[in-house]
mmCIF file of C-alpha atoms in Angstrom:
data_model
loop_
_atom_site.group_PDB
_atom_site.id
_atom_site.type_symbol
_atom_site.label_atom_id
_atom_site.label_comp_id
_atom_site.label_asym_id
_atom_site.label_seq_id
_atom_site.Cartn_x
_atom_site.Cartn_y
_atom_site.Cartn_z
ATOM 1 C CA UNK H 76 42.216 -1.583 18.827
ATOM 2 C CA UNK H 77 41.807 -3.085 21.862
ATOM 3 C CA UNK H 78 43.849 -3.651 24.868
ATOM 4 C CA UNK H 79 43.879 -6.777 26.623
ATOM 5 C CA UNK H 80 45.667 -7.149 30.195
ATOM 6 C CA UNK H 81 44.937 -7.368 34.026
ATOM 7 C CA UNK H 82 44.410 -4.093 36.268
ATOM 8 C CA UNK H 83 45.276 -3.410 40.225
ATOM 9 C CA UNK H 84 42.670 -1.251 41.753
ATOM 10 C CA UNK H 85 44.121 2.194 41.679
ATOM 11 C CA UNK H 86 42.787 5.444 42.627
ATOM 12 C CA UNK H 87 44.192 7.299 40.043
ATOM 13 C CA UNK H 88 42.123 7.300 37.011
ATOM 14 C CA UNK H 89 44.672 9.145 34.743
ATOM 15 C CA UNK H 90 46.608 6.092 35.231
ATOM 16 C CA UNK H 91 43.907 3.755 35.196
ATOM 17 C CA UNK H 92 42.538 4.761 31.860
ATOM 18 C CA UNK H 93 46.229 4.853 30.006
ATOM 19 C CA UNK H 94 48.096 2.352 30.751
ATOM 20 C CA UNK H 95 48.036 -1.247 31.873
ATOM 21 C CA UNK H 96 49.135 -2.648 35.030
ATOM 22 C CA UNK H 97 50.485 -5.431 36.907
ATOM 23 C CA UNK H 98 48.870 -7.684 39.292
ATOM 24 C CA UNK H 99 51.163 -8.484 41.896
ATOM 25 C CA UNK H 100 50.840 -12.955 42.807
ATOM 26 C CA UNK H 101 53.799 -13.149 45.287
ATOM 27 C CA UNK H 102 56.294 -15.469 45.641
ATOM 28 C CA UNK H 103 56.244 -18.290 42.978
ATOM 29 C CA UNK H 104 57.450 -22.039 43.492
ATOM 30 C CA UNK H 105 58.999 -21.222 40.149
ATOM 31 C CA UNK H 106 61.103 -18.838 41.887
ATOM 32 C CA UNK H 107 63.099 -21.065 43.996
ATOM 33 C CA UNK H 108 66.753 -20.224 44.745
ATOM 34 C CA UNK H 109 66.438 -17.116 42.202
ATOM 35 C CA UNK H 110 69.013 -14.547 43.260
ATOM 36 C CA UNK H 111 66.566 -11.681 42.703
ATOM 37 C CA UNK H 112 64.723 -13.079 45.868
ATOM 38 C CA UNK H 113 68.040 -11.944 47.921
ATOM 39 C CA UNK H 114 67.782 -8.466 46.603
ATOM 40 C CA UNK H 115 66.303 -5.506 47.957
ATOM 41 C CA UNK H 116 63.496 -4.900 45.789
ATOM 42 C CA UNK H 117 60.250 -3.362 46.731
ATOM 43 C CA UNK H 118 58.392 -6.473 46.100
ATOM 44 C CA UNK H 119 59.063 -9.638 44.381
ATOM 45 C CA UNK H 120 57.197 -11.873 41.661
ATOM 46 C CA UNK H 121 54.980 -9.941 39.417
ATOM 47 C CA UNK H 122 53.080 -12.165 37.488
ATOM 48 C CA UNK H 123 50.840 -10.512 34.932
ATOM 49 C CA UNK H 124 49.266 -14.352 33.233
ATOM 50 C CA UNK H 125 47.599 -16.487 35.497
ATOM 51 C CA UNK H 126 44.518 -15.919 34.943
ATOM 52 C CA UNK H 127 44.646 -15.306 31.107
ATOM 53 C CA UNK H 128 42.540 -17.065 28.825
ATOM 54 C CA UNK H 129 41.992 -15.211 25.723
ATOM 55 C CA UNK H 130 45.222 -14.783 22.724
ATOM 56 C CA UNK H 131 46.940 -11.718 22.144
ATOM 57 C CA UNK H 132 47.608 -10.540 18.315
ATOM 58 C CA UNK H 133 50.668 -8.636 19.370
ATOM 59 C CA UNK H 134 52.760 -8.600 23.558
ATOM 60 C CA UNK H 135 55.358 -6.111 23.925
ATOM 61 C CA UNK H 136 57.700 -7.168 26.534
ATOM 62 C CA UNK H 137 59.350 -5.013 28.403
ATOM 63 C CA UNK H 138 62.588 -5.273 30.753
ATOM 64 C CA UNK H 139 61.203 -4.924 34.320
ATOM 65 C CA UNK H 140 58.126 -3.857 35.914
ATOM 66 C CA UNK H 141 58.507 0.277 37.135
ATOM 67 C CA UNK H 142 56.383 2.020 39.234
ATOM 68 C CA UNK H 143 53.970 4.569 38.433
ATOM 69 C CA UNK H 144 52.005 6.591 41.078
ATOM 70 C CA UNK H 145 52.093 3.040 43.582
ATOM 71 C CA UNK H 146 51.216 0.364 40.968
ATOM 72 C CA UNK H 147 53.551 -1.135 39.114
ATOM 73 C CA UNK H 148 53.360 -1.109 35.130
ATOM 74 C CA UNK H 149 55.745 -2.466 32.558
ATOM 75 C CA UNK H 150 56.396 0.452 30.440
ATOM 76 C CA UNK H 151 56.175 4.338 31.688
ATOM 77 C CA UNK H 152 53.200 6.739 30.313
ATOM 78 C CA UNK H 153 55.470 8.186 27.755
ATOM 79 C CA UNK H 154 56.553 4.735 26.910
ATOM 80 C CA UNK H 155 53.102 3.315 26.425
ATOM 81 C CA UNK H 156 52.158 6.144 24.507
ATOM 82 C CA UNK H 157 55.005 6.157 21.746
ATOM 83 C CA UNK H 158 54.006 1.870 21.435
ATOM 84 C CA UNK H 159 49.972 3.555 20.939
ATOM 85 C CA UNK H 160 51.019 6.035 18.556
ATOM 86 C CA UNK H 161 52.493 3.834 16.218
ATOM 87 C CA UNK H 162 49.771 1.146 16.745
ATOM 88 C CA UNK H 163 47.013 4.013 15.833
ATOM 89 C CA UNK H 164 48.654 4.468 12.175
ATOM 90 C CA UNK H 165 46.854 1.235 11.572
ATOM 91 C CA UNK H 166 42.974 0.834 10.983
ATOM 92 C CA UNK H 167 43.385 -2.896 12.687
ATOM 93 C CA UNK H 168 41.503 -4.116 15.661
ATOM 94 C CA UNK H 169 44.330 -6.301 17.380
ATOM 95 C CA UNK H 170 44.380 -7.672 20.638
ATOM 96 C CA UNK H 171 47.449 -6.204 22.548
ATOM 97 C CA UNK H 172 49.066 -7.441 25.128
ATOM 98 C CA UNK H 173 51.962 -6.047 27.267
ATOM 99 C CA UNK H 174 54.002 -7.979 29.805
ATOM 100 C CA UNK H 175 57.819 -7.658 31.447
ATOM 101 C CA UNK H 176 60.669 -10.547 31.019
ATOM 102 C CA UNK H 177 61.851 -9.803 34.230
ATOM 103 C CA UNK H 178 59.138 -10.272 36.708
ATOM 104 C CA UNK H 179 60.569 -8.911 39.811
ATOM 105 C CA UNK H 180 60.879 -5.161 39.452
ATOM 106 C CA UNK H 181 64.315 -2.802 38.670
ATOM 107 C CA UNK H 182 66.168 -5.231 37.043
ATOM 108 C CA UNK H 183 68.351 -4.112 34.422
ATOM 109 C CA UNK H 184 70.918 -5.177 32.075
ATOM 110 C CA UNK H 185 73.682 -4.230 34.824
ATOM 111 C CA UNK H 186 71.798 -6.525 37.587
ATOM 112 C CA UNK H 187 70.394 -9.221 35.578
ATOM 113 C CA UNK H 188 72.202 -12.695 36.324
ATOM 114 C CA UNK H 189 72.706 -16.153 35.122
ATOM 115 C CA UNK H 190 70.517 -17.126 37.689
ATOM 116 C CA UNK H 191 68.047 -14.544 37.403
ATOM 117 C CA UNK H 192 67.897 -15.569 33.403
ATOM 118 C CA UNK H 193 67.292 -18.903 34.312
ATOM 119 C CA UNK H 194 64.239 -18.304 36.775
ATOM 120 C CA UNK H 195 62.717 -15.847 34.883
ATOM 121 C CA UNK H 196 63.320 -17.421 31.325
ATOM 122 C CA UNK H 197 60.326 -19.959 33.083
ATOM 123 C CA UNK H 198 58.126 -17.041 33.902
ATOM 124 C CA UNK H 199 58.414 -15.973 30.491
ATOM 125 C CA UNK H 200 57.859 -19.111 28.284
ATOM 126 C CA UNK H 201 54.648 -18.968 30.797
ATOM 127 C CA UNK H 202 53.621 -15.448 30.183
ATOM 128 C CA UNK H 203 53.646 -16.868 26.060
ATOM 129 C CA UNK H 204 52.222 -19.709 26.598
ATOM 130 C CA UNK H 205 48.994 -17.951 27.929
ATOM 131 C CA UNK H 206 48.670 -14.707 25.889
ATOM 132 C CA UNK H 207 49.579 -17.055 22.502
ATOM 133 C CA UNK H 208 50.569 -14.344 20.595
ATOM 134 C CA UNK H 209 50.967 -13.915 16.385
ATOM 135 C CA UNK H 210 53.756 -11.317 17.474
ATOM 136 C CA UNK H 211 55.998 -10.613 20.148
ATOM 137 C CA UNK H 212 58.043 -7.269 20.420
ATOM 138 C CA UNK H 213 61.280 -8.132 22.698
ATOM 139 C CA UNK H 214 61.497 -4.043 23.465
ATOM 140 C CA UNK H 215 65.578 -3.982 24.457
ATOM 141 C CA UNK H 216 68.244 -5.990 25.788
ATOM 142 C CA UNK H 217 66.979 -7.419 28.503
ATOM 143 C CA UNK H 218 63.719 -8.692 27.253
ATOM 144 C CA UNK H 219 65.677 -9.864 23.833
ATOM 145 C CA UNK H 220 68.617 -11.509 26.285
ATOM 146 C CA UNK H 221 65.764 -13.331 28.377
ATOM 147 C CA UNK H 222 63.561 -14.707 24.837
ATOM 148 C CA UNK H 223 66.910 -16.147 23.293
ATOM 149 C CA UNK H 224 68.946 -17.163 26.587
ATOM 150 C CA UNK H 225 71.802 -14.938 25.481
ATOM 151 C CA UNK H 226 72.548 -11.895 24.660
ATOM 152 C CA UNK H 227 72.620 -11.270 20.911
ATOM 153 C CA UNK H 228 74.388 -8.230 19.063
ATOM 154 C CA UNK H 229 71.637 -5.500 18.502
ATOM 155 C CA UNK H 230 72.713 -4.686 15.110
ATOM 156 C CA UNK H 231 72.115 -8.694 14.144
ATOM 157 C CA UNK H 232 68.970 -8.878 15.106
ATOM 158 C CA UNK H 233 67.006 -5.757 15.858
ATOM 159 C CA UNK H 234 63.719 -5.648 13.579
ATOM 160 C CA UNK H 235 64.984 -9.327 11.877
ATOM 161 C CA UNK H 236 61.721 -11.612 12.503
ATOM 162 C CA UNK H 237 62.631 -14.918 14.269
ATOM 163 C CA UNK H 238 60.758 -17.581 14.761
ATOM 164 C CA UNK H 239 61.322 -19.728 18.870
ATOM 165 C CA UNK H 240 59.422 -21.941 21.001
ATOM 166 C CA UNK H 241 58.864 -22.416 24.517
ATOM 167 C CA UNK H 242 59.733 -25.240 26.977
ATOM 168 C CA UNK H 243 55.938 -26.358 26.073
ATOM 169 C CA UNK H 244 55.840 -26.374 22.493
ATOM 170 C CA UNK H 245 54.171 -22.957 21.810
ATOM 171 C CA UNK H 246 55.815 -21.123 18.549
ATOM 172 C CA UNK H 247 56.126 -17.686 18.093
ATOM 173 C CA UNK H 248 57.088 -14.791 15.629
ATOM 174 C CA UNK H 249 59.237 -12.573 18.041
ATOM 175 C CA UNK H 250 61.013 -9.052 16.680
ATOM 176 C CA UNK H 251 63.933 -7.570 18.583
ATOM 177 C CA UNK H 252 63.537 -3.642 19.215
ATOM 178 C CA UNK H 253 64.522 -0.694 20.561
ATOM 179 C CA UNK H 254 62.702 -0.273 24.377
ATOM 180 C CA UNK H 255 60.171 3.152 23.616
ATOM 181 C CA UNK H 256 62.616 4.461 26.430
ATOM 182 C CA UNK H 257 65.104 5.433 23.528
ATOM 183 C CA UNK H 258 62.166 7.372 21.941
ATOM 184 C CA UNK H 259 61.697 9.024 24.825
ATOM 185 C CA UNK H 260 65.533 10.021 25.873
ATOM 186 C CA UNK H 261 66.189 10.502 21.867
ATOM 187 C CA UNK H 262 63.623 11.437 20.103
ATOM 188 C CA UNK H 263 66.219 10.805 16.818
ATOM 189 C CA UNK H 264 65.210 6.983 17.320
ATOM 190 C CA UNK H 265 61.382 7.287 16.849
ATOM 191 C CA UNK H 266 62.510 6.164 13.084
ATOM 192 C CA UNK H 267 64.347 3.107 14.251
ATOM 193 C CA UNK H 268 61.254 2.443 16.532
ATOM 194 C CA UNK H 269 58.346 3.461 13.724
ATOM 195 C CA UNK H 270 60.347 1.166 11.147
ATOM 196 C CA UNK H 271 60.837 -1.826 13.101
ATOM 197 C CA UNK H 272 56.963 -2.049 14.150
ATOM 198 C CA UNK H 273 55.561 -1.064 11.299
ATOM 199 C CA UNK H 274 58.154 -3.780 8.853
ATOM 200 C CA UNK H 275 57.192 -6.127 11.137
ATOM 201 C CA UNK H 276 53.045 -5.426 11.522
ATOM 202 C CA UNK H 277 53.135 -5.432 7.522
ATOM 203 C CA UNK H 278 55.439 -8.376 6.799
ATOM 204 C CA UNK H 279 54.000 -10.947 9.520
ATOM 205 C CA UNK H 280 50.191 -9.765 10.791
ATOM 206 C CA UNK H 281 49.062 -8.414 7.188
ATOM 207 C CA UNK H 282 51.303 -10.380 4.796
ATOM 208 C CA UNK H 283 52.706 -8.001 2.622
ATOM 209 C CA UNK H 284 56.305 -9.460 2.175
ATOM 210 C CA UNK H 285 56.843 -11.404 -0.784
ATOM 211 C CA UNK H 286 59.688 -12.938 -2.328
ATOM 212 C CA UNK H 287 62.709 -10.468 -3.728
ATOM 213 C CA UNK H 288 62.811 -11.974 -7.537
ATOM 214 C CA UNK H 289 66.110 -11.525 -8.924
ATOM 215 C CA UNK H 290 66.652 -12.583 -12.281
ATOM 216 C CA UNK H 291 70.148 -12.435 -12.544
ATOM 217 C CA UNK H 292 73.137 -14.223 -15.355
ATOM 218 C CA UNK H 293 76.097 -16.311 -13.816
ATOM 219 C CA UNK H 294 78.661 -16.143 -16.662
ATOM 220 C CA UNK H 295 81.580 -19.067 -16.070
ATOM 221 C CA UNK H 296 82.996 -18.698 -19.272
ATOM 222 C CA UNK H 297 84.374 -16.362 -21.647
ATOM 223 C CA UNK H 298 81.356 -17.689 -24.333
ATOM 224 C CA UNK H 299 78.916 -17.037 -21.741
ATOM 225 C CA UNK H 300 80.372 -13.631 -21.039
ATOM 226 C CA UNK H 301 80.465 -12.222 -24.472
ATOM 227 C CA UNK H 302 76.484 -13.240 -24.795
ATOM 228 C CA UNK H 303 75.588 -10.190 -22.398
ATOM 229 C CA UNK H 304 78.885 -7.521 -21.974
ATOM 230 C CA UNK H 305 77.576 -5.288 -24.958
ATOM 231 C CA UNK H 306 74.909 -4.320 -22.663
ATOM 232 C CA UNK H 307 77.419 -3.028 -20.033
ATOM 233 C CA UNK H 308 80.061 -1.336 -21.811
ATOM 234 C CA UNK H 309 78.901 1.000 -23.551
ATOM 235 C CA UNK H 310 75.105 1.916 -21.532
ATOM 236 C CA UNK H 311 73.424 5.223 -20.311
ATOM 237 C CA UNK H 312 71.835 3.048 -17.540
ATOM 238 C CA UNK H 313 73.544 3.060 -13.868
ATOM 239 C CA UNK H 314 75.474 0.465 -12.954
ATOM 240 C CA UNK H 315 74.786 -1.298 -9.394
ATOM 241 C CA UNK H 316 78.058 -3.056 -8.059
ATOM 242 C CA UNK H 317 78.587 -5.575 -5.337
ATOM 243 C CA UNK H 318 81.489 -7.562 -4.648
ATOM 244 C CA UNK H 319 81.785 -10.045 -1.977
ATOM 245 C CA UNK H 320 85.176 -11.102 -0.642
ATOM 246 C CA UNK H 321 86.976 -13.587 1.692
ATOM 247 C CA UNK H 322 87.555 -11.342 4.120
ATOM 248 C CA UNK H 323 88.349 -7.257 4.989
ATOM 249 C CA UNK H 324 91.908 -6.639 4.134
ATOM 250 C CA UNK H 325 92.315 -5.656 0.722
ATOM 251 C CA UNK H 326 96.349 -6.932 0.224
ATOM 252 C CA UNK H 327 95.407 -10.020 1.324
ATOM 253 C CA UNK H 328 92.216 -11.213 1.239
ATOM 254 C CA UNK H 329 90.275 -12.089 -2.458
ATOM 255 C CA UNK H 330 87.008 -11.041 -4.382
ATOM 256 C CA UNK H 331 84.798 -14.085 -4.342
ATOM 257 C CA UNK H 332 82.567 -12.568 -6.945
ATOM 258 C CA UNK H 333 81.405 -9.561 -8.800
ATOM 259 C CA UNK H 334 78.019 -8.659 -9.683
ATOM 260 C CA UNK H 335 76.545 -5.998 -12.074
ATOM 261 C CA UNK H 336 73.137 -4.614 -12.113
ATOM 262 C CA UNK H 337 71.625 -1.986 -14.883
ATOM 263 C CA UNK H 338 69.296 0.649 -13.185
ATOM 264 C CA UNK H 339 67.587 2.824 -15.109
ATOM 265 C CA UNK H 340 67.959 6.174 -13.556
ATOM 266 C CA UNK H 341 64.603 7.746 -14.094
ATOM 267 C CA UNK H 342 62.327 4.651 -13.516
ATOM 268 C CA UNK H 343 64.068 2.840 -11.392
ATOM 269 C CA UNK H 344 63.745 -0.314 -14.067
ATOM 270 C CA UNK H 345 65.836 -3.098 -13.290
ATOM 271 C CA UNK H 346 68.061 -4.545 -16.402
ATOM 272 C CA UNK H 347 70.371 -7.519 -16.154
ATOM 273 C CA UNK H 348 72.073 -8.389 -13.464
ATOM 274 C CA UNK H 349 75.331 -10.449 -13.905
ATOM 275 C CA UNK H 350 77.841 -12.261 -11.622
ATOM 276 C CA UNK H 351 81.082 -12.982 -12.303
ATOM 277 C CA UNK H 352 83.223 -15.517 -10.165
ATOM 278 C CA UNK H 353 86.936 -14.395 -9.984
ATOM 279 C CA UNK H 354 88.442 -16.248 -7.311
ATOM 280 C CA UNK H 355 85.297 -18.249 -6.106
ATOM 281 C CA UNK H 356 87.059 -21.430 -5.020
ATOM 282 C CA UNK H 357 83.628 -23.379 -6.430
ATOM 283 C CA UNK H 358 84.467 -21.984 -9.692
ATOM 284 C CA UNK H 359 88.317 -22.568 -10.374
ATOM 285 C CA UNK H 360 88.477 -20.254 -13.243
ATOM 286 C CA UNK H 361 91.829 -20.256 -15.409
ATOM 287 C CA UNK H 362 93.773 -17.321 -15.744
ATOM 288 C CA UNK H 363 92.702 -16.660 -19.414
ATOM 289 C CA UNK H 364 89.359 -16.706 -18.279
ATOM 290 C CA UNK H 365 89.828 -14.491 -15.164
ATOM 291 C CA UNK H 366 91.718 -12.122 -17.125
ATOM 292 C CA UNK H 367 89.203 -11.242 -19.322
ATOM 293 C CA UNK H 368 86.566 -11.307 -16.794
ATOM 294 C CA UNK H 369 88.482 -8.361 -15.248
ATOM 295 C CA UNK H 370 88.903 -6.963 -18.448
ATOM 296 C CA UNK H 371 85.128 -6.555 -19.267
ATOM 297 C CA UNK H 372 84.875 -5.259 -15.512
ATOM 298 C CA UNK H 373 87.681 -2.417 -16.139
ATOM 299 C CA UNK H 374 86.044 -1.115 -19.526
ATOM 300 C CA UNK H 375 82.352 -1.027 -17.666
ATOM 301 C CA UNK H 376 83.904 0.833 -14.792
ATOM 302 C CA UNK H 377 86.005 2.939 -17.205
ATOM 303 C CA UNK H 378 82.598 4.204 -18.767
ATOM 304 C CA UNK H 379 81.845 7.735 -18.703
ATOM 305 C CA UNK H 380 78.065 7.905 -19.719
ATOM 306 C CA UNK H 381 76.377 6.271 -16.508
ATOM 307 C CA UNK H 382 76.819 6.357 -12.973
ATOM 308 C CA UNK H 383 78.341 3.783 -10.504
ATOM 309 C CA UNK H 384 76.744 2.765 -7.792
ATOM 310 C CA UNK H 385 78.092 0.864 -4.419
ATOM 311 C CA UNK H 386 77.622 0.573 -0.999
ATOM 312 C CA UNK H 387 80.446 1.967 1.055
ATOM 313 C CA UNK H 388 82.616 2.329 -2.126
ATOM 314 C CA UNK H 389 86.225 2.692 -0.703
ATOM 315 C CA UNK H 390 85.983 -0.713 0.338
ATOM 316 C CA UNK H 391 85.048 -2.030 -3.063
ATOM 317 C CA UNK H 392 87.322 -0.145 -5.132
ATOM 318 C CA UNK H 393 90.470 -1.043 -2.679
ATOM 319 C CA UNK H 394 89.559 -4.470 -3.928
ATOM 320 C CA UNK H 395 89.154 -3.729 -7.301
ATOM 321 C CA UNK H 396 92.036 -1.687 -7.827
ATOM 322 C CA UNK H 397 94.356 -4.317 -6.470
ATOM 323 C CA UNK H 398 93.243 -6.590 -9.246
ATOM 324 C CA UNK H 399 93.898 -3.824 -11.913
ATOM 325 C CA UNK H 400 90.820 -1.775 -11.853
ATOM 326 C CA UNK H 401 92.463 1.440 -12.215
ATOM 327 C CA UNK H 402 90.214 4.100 -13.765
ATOM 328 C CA UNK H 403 86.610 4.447 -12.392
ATOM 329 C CA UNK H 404 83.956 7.151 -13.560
ATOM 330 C CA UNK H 405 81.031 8.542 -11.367
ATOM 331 C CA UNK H 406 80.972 6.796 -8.064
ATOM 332 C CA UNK H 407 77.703 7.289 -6.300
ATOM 333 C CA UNK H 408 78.094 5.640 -2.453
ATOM 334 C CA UNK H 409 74.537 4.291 -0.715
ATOM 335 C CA UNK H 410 76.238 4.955 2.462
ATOM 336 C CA UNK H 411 77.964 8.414 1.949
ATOM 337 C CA UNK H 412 73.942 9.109 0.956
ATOM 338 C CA UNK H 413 72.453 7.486 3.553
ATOM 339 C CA UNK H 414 74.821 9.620 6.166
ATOM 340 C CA UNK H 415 73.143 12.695 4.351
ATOM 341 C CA UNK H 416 69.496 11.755 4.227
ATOM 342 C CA UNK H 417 69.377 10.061 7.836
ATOM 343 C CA UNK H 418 72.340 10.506 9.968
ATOM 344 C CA UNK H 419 70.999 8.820 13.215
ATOM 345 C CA UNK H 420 70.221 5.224 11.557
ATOM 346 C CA UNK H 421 72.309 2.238 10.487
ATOM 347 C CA UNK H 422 73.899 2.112 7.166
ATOM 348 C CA UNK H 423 74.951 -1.263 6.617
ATOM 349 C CA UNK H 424 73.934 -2.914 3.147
ATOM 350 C CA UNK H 425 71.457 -5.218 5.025
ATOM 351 C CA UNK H 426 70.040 -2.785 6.878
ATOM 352 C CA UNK H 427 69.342 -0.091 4.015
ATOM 353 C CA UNK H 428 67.386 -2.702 1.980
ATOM 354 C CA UNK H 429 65.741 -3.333 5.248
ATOM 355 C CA UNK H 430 64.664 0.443 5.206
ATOM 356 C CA UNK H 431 63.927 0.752 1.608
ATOM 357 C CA UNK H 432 62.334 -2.741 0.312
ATOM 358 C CA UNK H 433 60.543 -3.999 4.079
ATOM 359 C CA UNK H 434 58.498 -6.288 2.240
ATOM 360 C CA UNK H 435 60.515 -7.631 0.111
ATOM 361 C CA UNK H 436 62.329 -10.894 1.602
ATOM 362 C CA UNK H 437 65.930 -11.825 0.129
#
């Protein structure tokens, strides 16, 4: 793999041969009326670009440029190191780049103004512009709040591919993650860290994601119903249940729709999946037909031979029982199991298929 960035002279060669660093342009025309020039900083204006010719495969931006033994770098040894460990795991030859979205120094998410944004949000599209990269990793809040103008809720958008564009037309894959800093202080997120890259390295430089198919049966009739429920009232096979609602209160808001999956337990064989509308405003179902809709979904709950399986199940079955779902037989819960197996990640539906199926798209 190799690296690909600008060096300072330094007389350290530890430093020299581990990390990149920053060559320091002074002040930029681009800077004009930037707040960050009023600060006391030790310098100002660390452009890392200019003179930049060849594209990057991947640039990890960083918040701010730190200093390191007198030259200034955008991520620490320890930093850089966790970002080469992970890149070492694969046998690829990219061109890496590394680069800050701040670009004076010690700027944080405490210090980081409207009118620093703005400044430096030019600097930025810039820096892209030059190094062209297949992949960006925005590594925290700062260098996420700086690509997208705003600052975005982490658990939205960490490890989610987007796709933006600078002021000058240049498109780019970029990947929200955690800054190698939270390695570093918590060793507990390496797996956050080691999932995002790798997810995204798979998915969007080797293109290994393919499309999730999902055969599945909409049944908006009793006739259409009575075609498939043998299969789920009386099975050995698990049975994967989602609802989706109109909102989180259980007295007041509605289930939109149910849906039913067969797994088989030892192969992990998908059967049928079904959906049922209940009180899908699209569907307008009668009361017959919604009562025995809920009907078929109290016997297949009811059974005793196979397992249930949902994803933070006291949510669901508030829901359920409110519409009459009363008796309910082996309840397995993703996220009670997920708290076991890994304690220090996020459990959210979205983010365990994230975990478990990476290149798989939905």
């Amino acid at each position: 793999m190799s690296q690909t960035f600008y060096y300072r002279y330094s007389n350290s060669p530890t430093y020299h041969s581990l990390m990149p660093q920053l060559s320091f342009q002074g002040v930029n025309s681009k800077c004009e009326g930037c707040p960050a020039l009023k600060m006391n900083l030790p310098t100002h204006t660390i452009l890392d670009y200019e003179y930049k010719d060849a594209p990057v495969d991947i640039l990890f931006i960083s918040d701010s440029a730190k200093m390191f033994e007198g030259e200034f770098t955008a991520f620490r040894p320890q930093e850089y190191n966790i970002i080469q460990r992970e890149l070492a795991r694969f046998s690829q030859n990219w061109e890496v780049g590394y680069t800050t979205a701040v670009k004076c120094p010690n700027i944080t998410s405490e210090n980081l103004s409207t009118g620093i944004k703005k400044s430096c949000k030019i600097h930025l599209h810039d820096t892209v512009d030059h190094y062209k990269p297949r992949l960006v990793f925005a590594c925290g809040k700062v260098a996420t709040t700086l690509l997208y103008g705003k600052a975005k809720e982490e658990s939205k958008i960490r490890g989610k591919v987007d796709t933006l564009v600078t002021e000058a037309g240049t498109e780019f894959q970029v990947v929200p993650i955690i800054h190698p800093f939270q390695v570093v202080a918590e060793p507990k997120n390496a797996y956050l860290f080691r999932t995002d890259l790798e997810n995204a390295l798979n998915n969007e430089l080797l293109g290994k994601a393919t499309d999730a198919q999902v055969d599945h049966t909409l049944a908006m009739s009793i006739g259409e119903l009575d075609e498939v429920k043998a299969e789920f009232i009386d099975t050995e096979m698990d049975l994967a249940i989602d609802i989706e609602t109109t909102g989180l209160n259980f007295l007041e808001d509605t289930i939109h729709t149910v849906s039913m999956t067969l797994v088989n337990r030892d192969t992990g064989e998908l059967g049928r999946t079904l959906v049922l509308p209940i009180d899908h405003k699209e569907a307008k179902l009668g009361y017959k037909v919604k009562g025995v809709f809920m009907q078929f979904i109290c016997q297949a709950m009811a059974n005793k031979k196979n397992r249930k399986v949902l994803q933070n199940a006291g949510f669901d079955l508030k829901f359920l029982k409110r519409y009459g779902v009363d008796d309910v037989y082996n309840v397995y819960d993703t996220k009670l199991l997920q708290h076991l197996y890994k304690e220090d990640v996020p459990k959210s539906l979205a983010d365990l298929v994230y975990y478990y199926f990476p290149e798989e798209k939905f």
